[in-house]
Coordinates of C-alpha atoms in Angstrom, one line a residue:
M203 CA 16.9 -5.4 -12.9
K204 CA 17.7 -8.6 -14.7
K205 CA 17.6 -11.7 -12.4
N206 CA 18.8 -15.2 -12.8
K207 CA 15.7 -17.2 -11.7
V208 CA 17.7 -20.0 -10.2
F209 CA 20.1 -18.1 -8.1
N210 CA 18.7 -14.5 -7.5
D211 CA 15.2 -15.2 -6.3
V212 CA 16.5 -16.7 -3.1
D213 CA 19.2 -15.1 -0.9
D214 CA 22.2 -16.8 0.8
L215 CA 20.2 -17.7 3.8
G216 CA 17.4 -19.3 1.8
F217 CA 14.8 -16.5 2.0
I218 CA 12.8 -15.4 -1.1
R219 CA 14.0 -12.0 -2.2
P220 CA 11.4 -9.2 -2.1
W221 CA 11.7 -8.6 -5.9
S222 CA 11.0 -12.3 -6.7
P223 CA 7.8 -12.9 -8.6
I224 CA 6.8 -15.4 -6.0
E225 CA 7.1 -12.8 -3.2
E226 CA 3.6 -11.5 -2.3
S227 CA 4.5 -8.4 -0.2
G228 CA 3.9 -6.0 -3.1
C229 CA 7.1 -4.0 -2.3
Q230 CA 9.2 -5.2 -5.2
K231 CA 10.0 -1.7 -6.6
Q232 CA 10.8 -0.3 -3.2
Y233 CA 13.2 -3.1 -2.5
E234 CA 14.8 -2.9 -6.0
T235 CA 15.6 0.8 -5.4
W236 CA 17.0 0.0 -2.0
Y237 CA 19.1 -2.9 -3.2
A238 CA 20.6 -0.9 -6.1
A239 CA 21.9 1.6 -3.5
Y240 CA 22.9 -1.0 -0.9
L241 CA 24.8 -3.4 -3.1
P242 CA 27.8 -1.1 -3.7
I243 CA 28.0 -0.7 0.1
V244 CA 28.1 -4.4 0.6
V245 CA 30.8 -4.9 -2.1
R246 CA 32.9 -2.1 -0.7
R247 CA 32.7 -3.4 2.9
R248 CA 33.6 -6.9 1.8
C249 CA 36.7 -5.5 0.0
R250 CA 37.7 -3.6 3.1
W251 CA 37.3 -6.7 5.3
E252 CA 39.3 -8.8 2.9
K253 CA 42.0 -6.2 2.5
E254 CA 42.5 -4.9 6.0
N255 CA 42.6 -6.5 9.5
P256 CA 39.3 -5.4 11.0
R257 CA 40.3 -6.7 14.4
R258 CA 42.3 -3.4 14.9
N259 CA 39.2 -1.3 14.8
I260 CA 36.5 -4.0 15.2
Q261 CA 33.7 -1.8 16.5
R262 CA 33.8 0.5 13.5
F263 CA 34.0 -2.4 11.0
V264 CA 31.0 -4.2 12.7
R265 CA 28.9 -1.0 12.7
K266 CA 29.5 -0.5 9.0
G267 CA 28.5 -4.1 8.1
I268 CA 29.9 -7.6 8.5
P269 CA 30.1 -9.4 5.2
H270 CA 28.2 -12.7 5.1
T271 CA 31.4 -14.7 4.9
F272 CA 32.7 -13.1 8.1
R273 CA 29.5 -13.1 10.1
K274 CA 29.8 -16.6 11.7
E275 CA 33.3 -15.9 13.0
L276 CA 32.3 -12.6 14.6
W277 CA 29.1 -13.9 16.1
L278 CA 30.9 -16.8 17.7
R279 CA 33.9 -14.8 18.8
S280 CA 32.9 -14.7 22.5
C281 CA 30.6 -17.6 22.6
P282 CA 31.4 -20.4 25.1
S283 CA 30.9 -24.0 24.3
R284 CA 28.4 -26.3 26.0
K285 CA 31.2 -28.9 26.0
D286 CA 32.9 -26.9 28.6
G287 CA 30.1 -27.4 31.1
V288 CA 29.1 -23.8 31.2
W289 CA 25.4 -24.7 31.5
E290 CA 23.7 -27.4 33.6
R291 CA 21.1 -29.7 32.1
H292 CA 17.6 -29.9 33.5
E293 CA 14.6 -32.0 32.7
V294 CA 12.3 -30.5 30.0
P295 CA 8.5 -30.8 30.7
D296 CA 6.4 -32.5 28.1
E297 CA 4.3 -29.4 27.7
V298 CA 7.4 -27.4 26.6
I299 CA 8.3 -30.2 24.1
K300 CA 4.8 -30.1 22.7
Q301 CA 4.9 -26.3 22.3
I302 CA 8.3 -26.6 20.4
K303 CA 7.0 -29.2 18.1
L304 CA 3.9 -27.1 17.2
D305 CA 6.0 -24.1 16.2
L306 CA 8.6 -26.0 14.1
P307 CA 6.6 -25.9 10.8
R308 CA 5.6 -22.3 11.5
T309 CA 9.2 -21.1 11.5
F310 CA 9.9 -19.3 8.2
P311 CA 7.9 -21.9 6.3
D312 CA 9.0 -20.6 2.9
N313 CA 12.7 -20.6 3.7
K314 CA 14.5 -23.0 1.3
F315 CA 16.6 -24.6 4.1
L316 CA 14.3 -24.5 7.1
K317 CA 11.4 -26.1 5.4
T318 CA 13.2 -29.5 5.1
E319 CA 12.4 -32.2 7.7
K320 CA 16.1 -32.6 8.5
T321 CA 16.6 -28.9 9.4
R322 CA 13.3 -28.7 11.3
K323 CA 14.6 -31.5 13.5
T324 CA 17.8 -29.5 14.0
L325 CA 15.7 -26.5 15.0
G326 CA 13.8 -28.6 17.5
R327 CA 17.0 -29.8 19.1
A328 CA 18.2 -26.2 19.4
L329 CA 15.0 -25.0 21.1
F330 CA 15.1 -28.1 23.3
A331 CA 18.6 -27.1 24.4
V332 CA 17.4 -23.7 25.5
A333 CA 14.7 -25.3 27.6
E334 CA 17.2 -27.9 28.9
H335 CA 19.8 -25.4 30.0
I336 CA 17.7 -22.4 30.9
P337 CA 14.6 -23.8 32.7
S338 CA 13.4 -20.4 33.7
V339 CA 12.9 -19.7 30.0
G340 CA 11.6 -23.1 28.8
Y341 CA 10.2 -22.1 25.5
C342 CA 8.7 -18.8 24.4
Q343 CA 7.0 -18.2 21.1
G344 CA 9.4 -16.1 19.0
L345 CA 12.5 -18.0 20.0
N346 CA 11.9 -20.3 17.1
F347 CA 12.5 -17.4 14.7
V348 CA 15.6 -16.4 16.6
A349 CA 16.9 -20.0 16.5
G350 CA 16.2 -20.2 12.8
I351 CA 18.3 -17.2 12.0
I352 CA 21.2 -18.4 14.1
L353 CA 21.1 -21.9 12.5
L354 CA 21.1 -20.4 9.0
V355 CA 24.0 -18.0 9.7
V356 CA 26.3 -20.3 11.7
N357 CA 25.5 -23.4 9.6
D358 CA 27.0 -25.7 12.3
E359 CA 24.5 -27.3 14.6
A360 CA 26.6 -27.6 17.7
R361 CA 28.0 -24.1 17.6
A362 CA 24.6 -22.6 16.6
I363 CA 23.1 -24.1 19.7
D364 CA 25.9 -22.8 21.8
L365 CA 25.3 -19.3 20.5
L366 CA 21.5 -19.6 20.9
V367 CA 21.8 -20.7 24.5
H368 CA 24.4 -18.0 25.2
L369 CA 22.4 -15.1 23.7
V370 CA 19.1 -16.2 25.3
S371 CA 20.8 -16.7 28.7
Q372 CA 22.0 -13.0 28.5
R373 CA 18.4 -11.9 28.1
Q374 CA 16.6 -14.7 30.0
D375 CA 14.5 -12.3 32.1
Y376 CA 12.7 -11.3 28.9
Y377 CA 11.0 -14.7 29.0
G378 CA 9.5 -16.8 31.8
K379 CA 6.1 -16.3 33.4
N380 CA 6.2 -12.7 34.5
M381 CA 8.6 -11.4 31.8
I382 CA 10.1 -9.0 34.4
G383 CA 13.0 -8.1 32.2
L384 CA 10.8 -7.1 29.2
R385 CA 8.6 -5.0 31.4
R386 CA 11.6 -3.3 32.9
D387 CA 13.1 -2.6 29.5
M388 CA 9.8 -1.2 28.2
H389 CA 10.0 1.2 31.1
V390 CA 13.6 2.1 30.1
L391 CA 12.5 2.6 26.4
H392 CA 9.7 4.9 27.6
S393 CA 12.3 7.0 29.5
L394 CA 14.5 7.2 26.4
L395 CA 11.6 8.2 24.2
R396 CA 10.7 10.9 26.6
E397 CA 14.2 12.3 26.2
H398 CA 14.7 11.7 22.4
C399 CA 11.2 12.0 20.9
P400 CA 8.8 13.4 23.5
R401 CA 6.0 13.8 21.0
V402 CA 5.7 10.0 20.8
V403 CA 5.4 9.8 24.6
V404 CA 2.7 12.5 24.6
T405 CA 0.7 10.3 22.2
L406 CA 1.3 7.1 24.3
E407 CA 0.1 8.8 27.4
K408 CA -2.8 10.5 25.7
L409 CA -4.0 7.1 24.5
D410 CA -3.0 5.4 27.7
V411 CA -1.2 2.5 26.0
G412 CA 2.0 0.7 27.1
L413 CA 5.0 0.0 25.0
D414 CA 4.9 -3.7 25.9
M415 CA 1.7 -4.1 23.9
L416 CA 3.1 -2.1 21.0
V417 CA 6.7 -3.2 20.6
G418 CA 7.3 -5.9 23.2
K419 CA 7.9 -8.3 20.3
W420 CA 10.8 -6.2 19.1
F421 CA 12.7 -7.1 22.2
V422 CA 11.5 -10.6 22.7
C423 CA 12.5 -11.6 19.2
W424 CA 15.3 -9.1 18.7
F425 CA 13.4 -7.5 15.9
V426 CA 13.0 -10.7 13.8
E427 CA 9.7 -10.7 11.9
S428 CA 9.4 -7.0 12.6
L429 CA 12.1 -5.6 10.3
P430 CA 13.5 -6.6 6.9
M431 CA 16.0 -9.5 7.2
E432 CA 19.1 -7.5 6.2
T433 CA 18.2 -4.9 8.8
V434 CA 17.9 -7.6 11.5
L435 CA 21.3 -9.1 10.6
R436 CA 23.0 -5.7 10.7
L437 CA 21.3 -5.0 14.1
W438 CA 22.3 -8.4 15.5
D439 CA 25.9 -7.8 14.3
C440 CA 26.0 -4.8 16.7
M441 CA 24.0 -6.3 19.5
I442 CA 26.1 -9.5 19.6
Y443 CA 29.3 -7.5 19.6
E444 CA 28.3 -4.5 21.8
G445 CA 25.3 -5.5 23.8
D446 CA 21.7 -4.6 24.6
E447 CA 22.2 -0.9 24.0
W448 CA 21.6 -1.7 20.3
L449 CA 18.0 -2.8 20.9
F450 CA 17.3 0.6 22.4
K451 CA 19.3 2.6 19.9
V452 CA 17.4 1.1 17.0
A453 CA 14.0 1.3 18.7
V454 CA 14.5 5.0 19.4
T455 CA 15.8 5.7 15.9
L456 CA 12.7 4.0 14.4
F457 CA 10.4 6.0 16.6
R458 CA 12.1 9.2 15.7
S459 CA 12.0 8.4 12.0
N460 CA 8.3 7.8 12.2
M461 CA 7.5 10.4 14.9
I462 CA 5.2 12.6 12.8
A463 CA 2.9 9.7 11.8
I464 CA 2.8 8.3 15.3
S465 CA 2.2 11.6 17.1
S466 CA -0.8 12.3 14.8
C467 CA -2.7 9.1 15.9
E468 CA -6.0 9.7 17.6
T469 CA -6.9 6.1 18.5
I470 CA -5.1 3.0 19.7
D471 CA -6.0 1.2 16.4
Q472 CA -4.4 4.0 14.4
L473 CA -1.3 3.8 16.7
M474 CA -1.0 0.1 16.3
T475 CA -1.2 0.4 12.5
E476 CA 1.5 3.0 12.4
I477 CA 3.8 0.9 14.7
Q478 CA 3.2 -2.1 12.4
N479 CA 4.0 0.1 9.4
I480 CA 7.4 0.9 10.8
G481 CA 8.7 -2.5 9.7
T482 CA 8.1 -1.6 6.0
S483 CA 9.1 2.0 6.3
K484 CA 12.0 3.5 4.4
A485 CA 13.8 4.0 7.8
A486 CA 13.6 0.2 8.5
L487 CA 14.6 -0.8 5.0
Y488 CA 17.7 1.4 4.5
C489 CA 19.6 -0.5 7.2
H490 CA 23.0 1.1 6.6
Q491 CA 21.6 4.5 7.4
L492 CA 19.6 3.2 10.3
I493 CA 22.7 1.7 11.9
L494 CA 24.7 4.9 11.4
K495 CA 21.9 7.1 12.9
S496 CA 21.5 4.7 15.8
A497 CA 25.2 4.7 16.5
A498 CA 25.1 8.5 16.9
L499 CA 22.6 8.3 19.7
P500 CA 24.1 8.9 23.2
I501 CA 22.7 5.6 24.5
T502 CA 25.2 3.2 26.1
N503 CA 25.1 0.0 28.1
K504 CA 26.1 2.0 31.1
S505 CA 23.3 4.5 30.8
I506 CA 20.9 1.6 30.2
E507 CA 22.0 -0.1 33.4
Y508 CA 21.3 3.1 35.3
L509 CA 17.8 3.4 33.8
R510 CA 17.2 -0.3 34.6
V511 CA 17.8 0.2 38.2
D512 CA 15.2 3.0 38.4
A513 CA 12.8 0.9 36.3
E514 CA 13.0 -2.1 38.6
K515 CA 11.9 0.1 41.4
A516 CA 8.9 1.4 39.4
I517 CA 7.4 -1.8 37.9
P518 CA 5.2 -4.1 40.0
E519 CA 6.4 -7.6 40.9

């Protein structure tokens, strides 16, 4: 695959492409094969979005992929503005500010745009806004990566911060001191795995290990830093438009796709290695197929809410 060194080694969001000679993952051939198959899908979907009015059947269009040029509009579609006084302001503790400052240079340090001093200050203001408007969250490691992606996609500081605060507020019980929402949803995920891939649950129970230790980061960071970037963006398209069901849909699909390797683990170390390998698996890389398989699962926001009610009764305070 011939590449223009100036333009093709870095993608639209400023990330080094996996086939770049300066990328050190060692997965160049795998990514080249994937991209050769995925590019025609991207081109075809962009033509459909430009030719038709996707608002007539928005769910179908979103699930099949939002072109980069339309993503900002769709992500902001139902996002309120802080100018409307939706969120109150609270004093931010010095310790929170200190934690935010420590993580700014650690946030995608190789990204073309985020490594500039100007953009890092913007990232700091975005994370400060979360702490200012949602004091129960303050700052949690991982939110810096979430904020970075939103800033890159929206490319408008005020509206990016609106969206960040809006999305974190919807999942604020994932954060905070006792992370009650995360513990609850790990219990929900365990129930879903028992139904859709029981062999995985047998292994988890045999090794006496909880999902929060294995995949809690998936839900805290909405799969950022756990899956390839294009896969994260496609997942977020669905999550932002349809809700939390997509965190569970994708998690279950990934477990099902890697069920044989996971169920063969005999130790916790082996299990943690296999979970980590999910992020570089073919199932994770081929995002279009992952989304279509996830969409077919009978997991809905309504069924999630039912399971959450039961989970809240089961987990300790």
